[in-house]
Amino acid sequence: MSTHPRAESLMVREKLVKAFEEGVVTTAGLIAHGRGECFDYIIGEKTRSFAFKAEKTAVAALLLADHPVISLNGNATALAVKEFIELARLVNAKIEVNLFYKSFRRIKTIARTLEENGWTEVYGVNKNVCATIPEISSLRCEVDSRGLYIADTVLLSIEDGDRTIVFRKMGKNVIAIDLNPFSRTSLWASITIVDNIIRAVPNMVSIAKTLRSEDKPRLKEILEDYSNTETLKEAVSLINSRLGLFALKGTFDLNVLENDGEKAYLNGR
Ligand code: PTJ
């Protein structure tokens, strides 16, 4: 498979299928991934400058937060559990499991995955410390009273917008990783990272290694220099120009194609 032009994408799919078989990911999670792949294809499957800026700002926000919480669902766990753990250590965040298709069995399976990767203090597992956010209509309303309930800054990824909207109305900062800049999550988040989780979280780990030694005024400067509306405008503008180019030339710009096989194929058409 390593010679296949879409090898990386196929390996990511295999990861998700394996996680599905283990009970981490749901069937709807597999469908959600397909939507993400489509957006990733259009943005060119690389971290764009607007995404990198959002990643840097997100790390600054996490470092400035009093109660940062990383919220994990099935897809996020399957695709980036090790990196999320590393990030949590670097920014001193809690990790909470919060699921749309909630079952105690799935929560335990995801908690076990975290434990196998070296993270033992998993929030969202202990029913005795459960609080409810009634405005959230799904079972994601049940949160950990020591985690998401009191969080001032929440990092979430690959989900629909309901929770983001409620969290924002509660005054929490929401950092969302979502390849779809049109989604309600993207529109409502304080900081939207329009990038694939498999690139975004490793980037954030690298950024955190540098930013954690910066002082608070510098981190605040980074936050002040960020506009989520501008980020979304830049993301849509990139999509627009790439699609426009394709409409004109019948291909994305040959000069930016990195894969020789793909270039040869397009040149030979
Ligand atoms: O694990 P659970 O039970 O909490 O279920 C979670 C799912 C994913 C099923 C649920 O939250 C869901 O249905 O999400 P949506 O509404 O399909 O939204 C997923 C969003 O994430 C879409 O906007 C996708 O474009 C985006 N997305 C998918 N894969 C990736 C992604 N964004 C970044 N990186 C990805 N790999």
mmCIF file of C-alpha atoms and ligand atoms in Angstrom:
data_model
loop_
_atom_site.group_PDB
_atom_site.id
_atom_site.type_symbol
_atom_site.label_atom_id
_atom_site.label_comp_id
_atom_site.label_asym_id
_atom_site.label_seq_id
_atom_site.Cartn_x
_atom_site.Cartn_y
_atom_site.Cartn_z
ATOM 1 C CA MET A 1 0.000 0.000 0.000
ATOM 2 C CA SER A 2 2.980 2.353 0.603
ATOM 3 C CA THR A 3 3.314 2.925 -3.170
ATOM 4 C CA HIS A 4 -0.351 3.858 -3.534
ATOM 5 C CA PRO A 5 -0.721 7.601 -4.318
ATOM 6 C CA ARG A 6 -3.258 7.904 -1.496
ATOM 7 C CA ALA A 7 -1.287 5.700 0.931
ATOM 8 C CA GLU A 8 -1.403 8.098 3.870
ATOM 9 C CA SER A 9 -5.120 8.636 3.549
ATOM 10 C CA LEU A 10 -5.677 4.878 3.352
ATOM 11 C CA MET A 11 -3.604 4.315 6.489
ATOM 12 C CA VAL A 12 -5.666 6.879 8.371
ATOM 13 C CA ARG A 13 -8.822 5.096 7.239
ATOM 14 C CA GLU A 14 -7.412 1.787 8.454
ATOM 15 C CA LYS A 15 -6.707 3.356 11.837
ATOM 16 C CA LEU A 16 -10.340 4.442 12.059
ATOM 17 C CA VAL A 17 -11.672 1.067 10.965
ATOM 18 C CA LYS A 18 -9.526 -0.653 13.605
ATOM 19 C CA ALA A 19 -10.770 1.816 16.236
ATOM 20 C CA PHE A 20 -14.316 1.115 15.045
ATOM 21 C CA GLU A 21 -13.778 -2.616 15.541
ATOM 22 C CA GLU A 22 -12.437 -1.938 19.037
ATOM 23 C CA GLY A 23 -15.522 0.120 19.935
ATOM 24 C CA VAL A 24 -13.763 3.505 20.093
ATOM 25 C CA VAL A 25 -15.274 4.994 16.915
ATOM 26 C CA THR A 26 -18.945 4.797 15.892
ATOM 27 C CA THR A 27 -20.404 4.177 12.441
ATOM 28 C CA ALA A 28 -21.349 7.882 12.304
ATOM 29 C CA GLY A 29 -17.720 8.674 13.121
ATOM 30 C CA LEU A 30 -16.644 6.869 9.938
ATOM 31 C CA ILE A 31 -19.079 8.998 7.944
ATOM 32 C CA ALA A 32 -17.858 12.162 9.675
ATOM 33 C CA HIS A 33 -14.329 11.289 8.606
ATOM 34 C CA GLY A 34 -15.410 11.117 4.976
ATOM 35 C CA ARG A 35 -16.731 14.655 5.166
ATOM 36 C CA GLY A 36 -13.444 15.788 6.654
ATOM 37 C CA GLU A 37 -11.443 14.034 3.923
ATOM 38 C CA CYS A 38 -13.374 15.908 1.268
ATOM 39 C CA PHE A 39 -12.551 19.296 2.786
ATOM 40 C CA ASP A 40 -8.944 18.246 3.322
ATOM 41 C CA TYR A 41 -8.635 17.290 -0.333
ATOM 42 C CA ILE A 42 -9.870 20.701 -1.387
ATOM 43 C CA ILE A 43 -7.562 22.649 0.937
ATOM 44 C CA GLY A 44 -4.631 20.606 -0.401
ATOM 45 C CA GLU A 45 -3.973 18.258 2.555
ATOM 46 C CA LYS A 46 -1.496 20.577 4.208
ATOM 47 C CA THR A 47 -1.503 23.028 7.087
ATOM 48 C CA ARG A 48 -2.236 26.431 5.619
ATOM 49 C CA SER A 49 -0.925 29.649 7.197
ATOM 50 C CA PHE A 50 -4.353 30.571 8.654
ATOM 51 C CA ALA A 51 -4.495 27.155 10.326
ATOM 52 C CA PHE A 52 -0.996 27.449 11.723
ATOM 53 C CA LYS A 53 -1.843 30.853 13.158
ATOM 54 C CA ALA A 54 -4.976 29.380 14.776
ATOM 55 C CA GLU A 55 -2.909 26.501 16.182
ATOM 56 C CA LYS A 56 -0.427 28.945 17.709
ATOM 57 C CA THR A 57 -3.229 31.076 19.145
ATOM 58 C CA ALA A 58 -4.943 27.976 20.523
ATOM 59 C CA VAL A 59 -1.786 26.932 22.355
ATOM 60 C CA ALA A 60 -1.427 30.446 23.779
ATOM 61 C CA ALA A 61 -5.071 30.303 24.963
ATOM 62 C CA LEU A 62 -4.532 26.906 26.592
ATOM 63 C CA LEU A 63 -1.390 28.143 28.361
ATOM 64 C CA LEU A 64 -3.227 31.234 29.623
ATOM 65 C CA ALA A 65 -6.278 29.290 30.840
ATOM 66 C CA ASP A 66 -6.983 28.520 34.497
ATOM 67 C CA HIS A 67 -8.946 25.334 33.736
ATOM 68 C CA PRO A 68 -8.087 24.051 30.253
ATOM 69 C CA VAL A 69 -9.795 20.811 29.252
ATOM 70 C CA ILE A 70 -9.217 18.673 26.179
ATOM 71 C CA SER A 71 -12.471 16.936 25.268
ATOM 72 C CA LEU A 72 -12.029 13.649 23.432
ATOM 73 C CA ASN A 73 -14.544 11.716 21.368
ATOM 74 C CA GLY A 74 -14.110 8.514 19.383
ATOM 75 C CA ASN A 75 -12.542 9.986 16.240
ATOM 76 C CA ALA A 76 -10.164 12.253 18.135
ATOM 77 C CA THR A 77 -8.950 9.338 20.228
ATOM 78 C CA ALA A 78 -8.494 7.080 17.220
ATOM 79 C CA LEU A 79 -6.531 9.630 15.234
ATOM 80 C CA ALA A 80 -4.385 11.475 17.752
ATOM 81 C CA VAL A 81 -4.478 10.015 21.264
ATOM 82 C CA LYS A 82 -0.694 10.116 21.810
ATOM 83 C CA GLU A 83 -0.415 13.691 20.572
ATOM 84 C CA PHE A 84 -3.361 14.880 22.685
ATOM 85 C CA ILE A 85 -1.687 13.385 25.752
ATOM 86 C CA GLU A 86 1.581 15.128 24.951
ATOM 87 C CA LEU A 87 -0.244 18.404 24.428
ATOM 88 C CA ALA A 88 -2.151 18.021 27.705
ATOM 89 C CA ARG A 89 1.141 17.539 29.547
ATOM 90 C CA LEU A 90 2.728 20.580 27.901
ATOM 91 C CA VAL A 91 -0.163 22.968 28.587
ATOM 92 C CA ASN A 92 -1.232 21.358 31.850
ATOM 93 C CA ALA A 93 -4.753 20.483 30.661
ATOM 94 C CA LYS A 94 -7.188 17.843 31.860
ATOM 95 C CA ILE A 95 -8.521 15.239 29.457
ATOM 96 C CA GLU A 96 -12.219 14.383 29.524
ATOM 97 C CA VAL A 97 -14.102 11.803 27.469
ATOM 98 C CA ASN A 98 -17.399 13.220 26.224
ATOM 99 C CA LEU A 99 -19.368 11.345 23.594
ATOM 100 C CA PHE A 100 -22.329 12.011 21.352
ATOM 101 C CA TYR A 101 -23.105 8.288 20.998
ATOM 102 C CA LYS A 102 -22.589 7.743 24.660
ATOM 103 C CA SER A 103 -22.353 4.391 26.357
ATOM 104 C CA PHE A 104 -20.473 3.546 29.478
ATOM 105 C CA ARG A 105 -18.753 0.776 27.589
ATOM 106 C CA ARG A 106 -17.367 3.189 24.973
ATOM 107 C CA ILE A 107 -16.244 5.647 27.649
ATOM 108 C CA LYS A 108 -14.363 2.837 29.397
ATOM 109 C CA THR A 109 -12.809 1.672 26.119
ATOM 110 C CA ILE A 110 -11.571 5.183 25.344
ATOM 111 C CA ALA A 111 -10.330 5.654 28.921
ATOM 112 C CA ARG A 112 -8.431 2.381 28.577
ATOM 113 C CA THR A 113 -6.859 3.594 25.323
ATOM 114 C CA LEU A 114 -5.675 6.709 27.162
ATOM 115 C CA GLU A 115 -4.314 4.590 30.007
ATOM 116 C CA GLU A 116 -2.467 2.308 27.597
ATOM 117 C CA ASN A 117 -0.814 5.427 26.227
ATOM 118 C CA GLY A 118 0.280 6.620 29.655
ATOM 119 C CA TRP A 119 -2.549 8.947 30.771
ATOM 120 C CA THR A 120 -4.350 7.749 33.874
ATOM 121 C CA GLU A 121 -6.397 10.684 35.158
ATOM 122 C CA VAL A 122 -9.300 10.533 32.740
ATOM 123 C CA TYR A 123 -12.306 12.752 33.450
ATOM 124 C CA GLY A 124 -15.843 11.917 32.364
ATOM 125 C CA VAL A 125 -15.636 8.334 33.634
ATOM 126 C CA ASN A 126 -16.662 8.616 37.278
ATOM 127 C CA LYS A 127 -20.465 8.812 37.535
ATOM 128 C CA ASN A 128 -20.217 10.205 41.088
ATOM 129 C CA VAL A 129 -18.797 13.501 39.864
ATOM 130 C CA CYS A 130 -21.178 13.985 36.973
ATOM 131 C CA ALA A 131 -22.777 17.416 36.402
ATOM 132 C CA THR A 132 -25.409 18.300 33.816
ATOM 133 C CA ILE A 133 -25.471 21.165 31.350
ATOM 134 C CA PRO A 134 -29.212 21.137 30.516
ATOM 135 C CA GLU A 135 -28.856 23.395 27.453
ATOM 136 C CA ILE A 136 -26.998 20.597 25.640
ATOM 137 C CA SER A 137 -29.714 18.399 24.174
ATOM 138 C CA SER A 138 -27.676 15.219 23.597
ATOM 139 C CA LEU A 139 -26.109 12.947 26.210
ATOM 140 C CA ARG A 140 -23.038 15.130 25.924
ATOM 141 C CA CYS A 141 -24.847 17.272 28.528
ATOM 142 C CA GLU A 142 -23.431 14.958 31.199
ATOM 143 C CA VAL A 143 -19.984 16.306 32.038
ATOM 144 C CA ASP A 144 -17.440 15.965 34.792
ATOM 145 C CA SER A 145 -17.976 18.532 37.562
ATOM 146 C CA ARG A 146 -14.161 18.813 37.910
ATOM 147 C CA GLY A 147 -13.573 19.008 34.153
ATOM 148 C CA LEU A 148 -15.748 20.411 31.379
ATOM 149 C CA TYR A 149 -18.238 21.858 33.846
ATOM 150 C CA ILE A 150 -15.748 24.325 35.309
ATOM 151 C CA ALA A 151 -13.451 24.615 32.278
ATOM 152 C CA ASP A 152 -12.705 28.134 31.057
ATOM 153 C CA THR A 153 -11.083 26.875 27.840
ATOM 154 C CA VAL A 154 -12.116 23.741 25.957
ATOM 155 C CA LEU A 155 -10.300 22.096 23.053
ATOM 156 C CA LEU A 156 -12.682 19.910 21.048
ATOM 157 C CA SER A 157 -12.591 18.334 17.601
ATOM 158 C CA ILE A 158 -14.595 16.540 14.907
ATOM 159 C CA GLU A 159 -18.091 17.194 16.159
ATOM 160 C CA ASP A 160 -21.314 19.012 15.355
ATOM 161 C CA GLY A 161 -21.896 22.504 16.701
ATOM 162 C CA ASP A 162 -24.402 22.026 19.540
ATOM 163 C CA ARG A 163 -21.905 21.860 22.355
ATOM 164 C CA THR A 164 -19.739 24.667 20.992
ATOM 165 C CA ILE A 165 -22.721 27.015 20.888
ATOM 166 C CA VAL A 166 -23.729 26.211 24.467
ATOM 167 C CA PHE A 167 -20.176 26.438 25.790
ATOM 168 C CA ARG A 168 -19.719 29.834 24.143
ATOM 169 C CA LYS A 169 -22.994 31.060 25.636
ATOM 170 C CA MET A 170 -21.686 29.877 29.029
ATOM 171 C CA GLY A 171 -18.672 32.145 28.530
ATOM 172 C CA LYS A 172 -16.111 29.417 27.857
ATOM 173 C CA ASN A 173 -13.403 29.788 25.226
ATOM 174 C CA VAL A 174 -13.781 27.065 22.631
ATOM 175 C CA ILE A 175 -10.956 25.888 20.407
ATOM 176 C CA ALA A 176 -12.278 23.650 17.625
ATOM 177 C CA ILE A 177 -10.391 21.503 15.149
ATOM 178 C CA ASP A 178 -12.706 21.184 12.158
ATOM 179 C CA LEU A 179 -11.825 20.899 8.479
ATOM 180 C CA ASN A 180 -15.178 22.362 7.515
ATOM 181 C CA PRO A 181 -15.033 26.167 7.822
ATOM 182 C CA PHE A 182 -18.795 26.415 7.156
ATOM 183 C CA SER A 183 -19.842 24.256 10.109
ATOM 184 C CA ARG A 184 -21.659 25.651 13.132
ATOM 185 C CA THR A 185 -18.724 24.527 15.258
ATOM 186 C CA SER A 186 -16.352 26.608 13.127
ATOM 187 C CA LEU A 187 -18.628 29.634 13.137
ATOM 188 C CA TRP A 188 -19.201 29.594 16.873
ATOM 189 C CA ALA A 189 -15.759 28.632 18.165
ATOM 190 C CA SER A 190 -13.448 31.274 19.620
ATOM 191 C CA ILE A 191 -10.546 29.757 17.683
ATOM 192 C CA THR A 192 -11.183 27.467 14.717
ATOM 193 C CA ILE A 193 -8.385 25.311 13.394
ATOM 194 C CA VAL A 194 -9.283 24.426 9.813
ATOM 195 C CA ASP A 195 -6.793 21.595 9.536
ATOM 196 C CA ASN A 196 -6.764 17.825 9.753
ATOM 197 C CA ILE A 197 -6.464 16.635 13.335
ATOM 198 C CA ILE A 198 -3.570 14.410 12.262
ATOM 199 C CA ARG A 199 -1.536 17.532 11.410
ATOM 200 C CA ALA A 200 -3.067 20.031 13.830
ATOM 201 C CA VAL A 201 -2.311 18.279 17.101
ATOM 202 C CA PRO A 202 1.356 17.441 16.308
ATOM 203 C CA ASN A 203 1.783 21.083 15.230
ATOM 204 C CA MET A 204 0.285 22.229 18.518
ATOM 205 C CA VAL A 205 2.684 19.975 20.421
ATOM 206 C CA SER A 206 5.675 21.580 18.658
ATOM 207 C CA ILE A 207 4.287 25.065 19.222
ATOM 208 C CA ALA A 208 3.623 24.333 22.915
ATOM 209 C CA LYS A 209 7.245 23.283 23.415
ATOM 210 C CA THR A 210 8.288 26.802 22.403
ATOM 211 C CA LEU A 211 5.425 28.886 23.765
ATOM 212 C CA ARG A 212 5.383 27.396 27.258
ATOM 213 C CA SER A 213 8.493 29.386 28.132
ATOM 214 C CA GLU A 214 6.957 32.690 26.960
ATOM 215 C CA ASP A 215 5.598 35.127 29.535
ATOM 216 C CA LYS A 216 1.898 35.946 29.875
ATOM 217 C CA PRO A 217 2.010 39.368 28.158
ATOM 218 C CA ARG A 218 3.539 37.737 25.059
ATOM 219 C CA LEU A 219 0.857 35.020 25.068
ATOM 220 C CA LYS A 220 -1.855 37.677 25.413
ATOM 221 C CA GLU A 221 -0.364 39.530 22.441
ATOM 222 C CA ILE A 222 -0.750 36.384 20.350
ATOM 223 C CA LEU A 223 -4.419 36.142 21.370
ATOM 224 C CA GLU A 224 -5.064 39.808 20.636
ATOM 225 C CA ASP A 225 -3.606 39.449 17.166
ATOM 226 C CA TYR A 226 -6.174 36.764 16.249
ATOM 227 C CA SER A 227 -9.575 37.078 14.595
ATOM 228 C CA ASN A 228 -11.680 33.976 14.048
ATOM 229 C CA THR A 229 -13.768 35.705 11.392
ATOM 230 C CA GLU A 230 -10.589 36.506 9.445
ATOM 231 C CA THR A 231 -9.428 32.891 9.786
ATOM 232 C CA LEU A 232 -12.673 31.549 8.357
ATOM 233 C CA LYS A 233 -12.611 34.134 5.584
ATOM 234 C CA GLU A 234 -9.077 33.061 4.655
ATOM 235 C CA ALA A 235 -10.031 29.381 4.712
ATOM 236 C CA VAL A 236 -13.033 29.925 2.434
ATOM 237 C CA SER A 237 -11.011 32.206 0.198
ATOM 238 C CA LEU A 238 -8.392 29.443 -0.239
ATOM 239 C CA ILE A 239 -11.127 26.939 -1.088
ATOM 240 C CA ASN A 240 -12.639 29.444 -3.486
ATOM 241 C CA SER A 241 -9.369 30.145 -5.300
ATOM 242 C CA ARG A 242 -8.385 26.479 -5.537
ATOM 243 C CA LEU A 243 -11.779 25.565 -6.952
ATOM 244 C CA GLY A 244 -11.629 28.580 -9.282
ATOM 245 C CA LEU A 245 -8.227 27.465 -10.537
ATOM 246 C CA PHE A 246 -9.524 23.979 -11.120
ATOM 247 C CA ALA A 247 -12.533 25.353 -12.994
ATOM 248 C CA LEU A 248 -10.163 27.304 -15.266
ATOM 249 C CA LYS A 249 -7.351 24.803 -15.822
ATOM 250 C CA GLY A 250 -8.984 21.470 -15.123
ATOM 251 C CA THR A 251 -6.455 20.847 -12.363
ATOM 252 C CA PHE A 252 -5.137 22.376 -9.200
ATOM 253 C CA ASP A 253 -1.964 24.387 -9.989
ATOM 254 C CA LEU A 254 0.610 22.043 -11.532
ATOM 255 C CA ASN A 255 3.408 24.029 -9.870
ATOM 256 C CA VAL A 256 2.164 23.165 -6.444
ATOM 257 C CA LEU A 257 1.651 19.469 -7.091
ATOM 258 C CA GLU A 258 4.347 17.672 -5.151
ATOM 259 C CA ASN A 259 3.787 14.151 -6.343
ATOM 260 C CA ASP A 260 5.680 13.449 -9.580
ATOM 261 C CA GLY A 261 3.353 10.606 -10.548
ATOM 262 C CA GLU A 262 0.412 12.939 -10.250
ATOM 263 C CA LYS A 263 2.198 15.615 -12.318
ATOM 264 C CA ALA A 264 3.066 13.123 -15.049
ATOM 265 C CA TYR A 265 -0.488 11.863 -15.095
ATOM 266 C CA LEU A 266 -1.939 15.355 -15.403
ATOM 267 C CA ASN A 267 0.638 16.448 -18.013
ATOM 268 C CA GLY A 268 -0.055 13.371 -20.095
ATOM 269 C CA ARG A 269 -3.795 13.830 -20.232
HETATM 270 O O1 PTJ B 1 -17.456 9.709 19.213
HETATM 271 P P1 PTJ B 1 -18.799 10.370 19.330
HETATM 272 O O2 PTJ B 1 -19.860 9.429 19.809
HETATM 273 O O3 PTJ B 1 -18.771 11.611 20.182
HETATM 274 O O4 PTJ B 1 -19.257 10.818 17.852
HETATM 275 C C1 PTJ B 1 -18.613 11.847 17.224
HETATM 276 C C2 PTJ B 1 -19.127 12.162 15.767
HETATM 277 C C3 PTJ B 1 -17.898 12.436 14.887
HETATM 278 C C4 PTJ B 1 -19.861 10.987 15.187
HETATM 279 C C5 PTJ B 1 -20.061 13.382 15.804
HETATM 280 O O5 PTJ B 1 -19.566 14.366 16.641
HETATM 281 C C6 PTJ B 1 -20.439 13.912 14.436
HETATM 282 O O6 PTJ B 1 -21.375 13.427 13.858
HETATM 283 O O7 PTJ B 1 -19.704 14.937 13.914
HETATM 284 P P2 PTJ B 1 -20.134 15.705 12.547
HETATM 285 O O8 PTJ B 1 -21.373 16.488 12.780
HETATM 286 O O9 PTJ B 1 -20.108 14.769 11.391
HETATM 287 O O10 PTJ B 1 -18.963 16.736 12.396
HETATM 288 C C7 PTJ B 1 -17.636 16.340 12.198
HETATM 289 C C8 PTJ B 1 -16.841 17.530 11.634
HETATM 290 O O11 PTJ B 1 -15.453 17.228 11.732
HETATM 291 C C9 PTJ B 1 -17.129 17.791 10.142
HETATM 292 O O12 PTJ B 1 -17.219 19.196 9.930
HETATM 293 C C10 PTJ B 1 -15.901 17.233 9.414
HETATM 294 O O13 PTJ B 1 -15.581 17.972 8.264
HETATM 295 C C11 PTJ B 1 -14.813 17.402 10.464
HETATM 296 N N1 PTJ B 1 -13.759 16.388 10.380
HETATM 297 C C12 PTJ B 1 -13.875 15.075 10.052
HETATM 298 N N2 PTJ B 1 -12.683 14.465 10.107
HETATM 299 C C13 PTJ B 1 -11.777 15.409 10.485
HETATM 300 C C14 PTJ B 1 -12.458 16.633 10.671
HETATM 301 N N3 PTJ B 1 -11.834 17.748 11.067
HETATM 302 C C15 PTJ B 1 -10.496 17.662 11.302
HETATM 303 N N4 PTJ B 1 -9.779 16.525 11.135
HETATM 304 C C16 PTJ B 1 -10.368 15.381 10.730
HETATM 305 N N5 PTJ B 1 -9.655 14.264 10.573
#
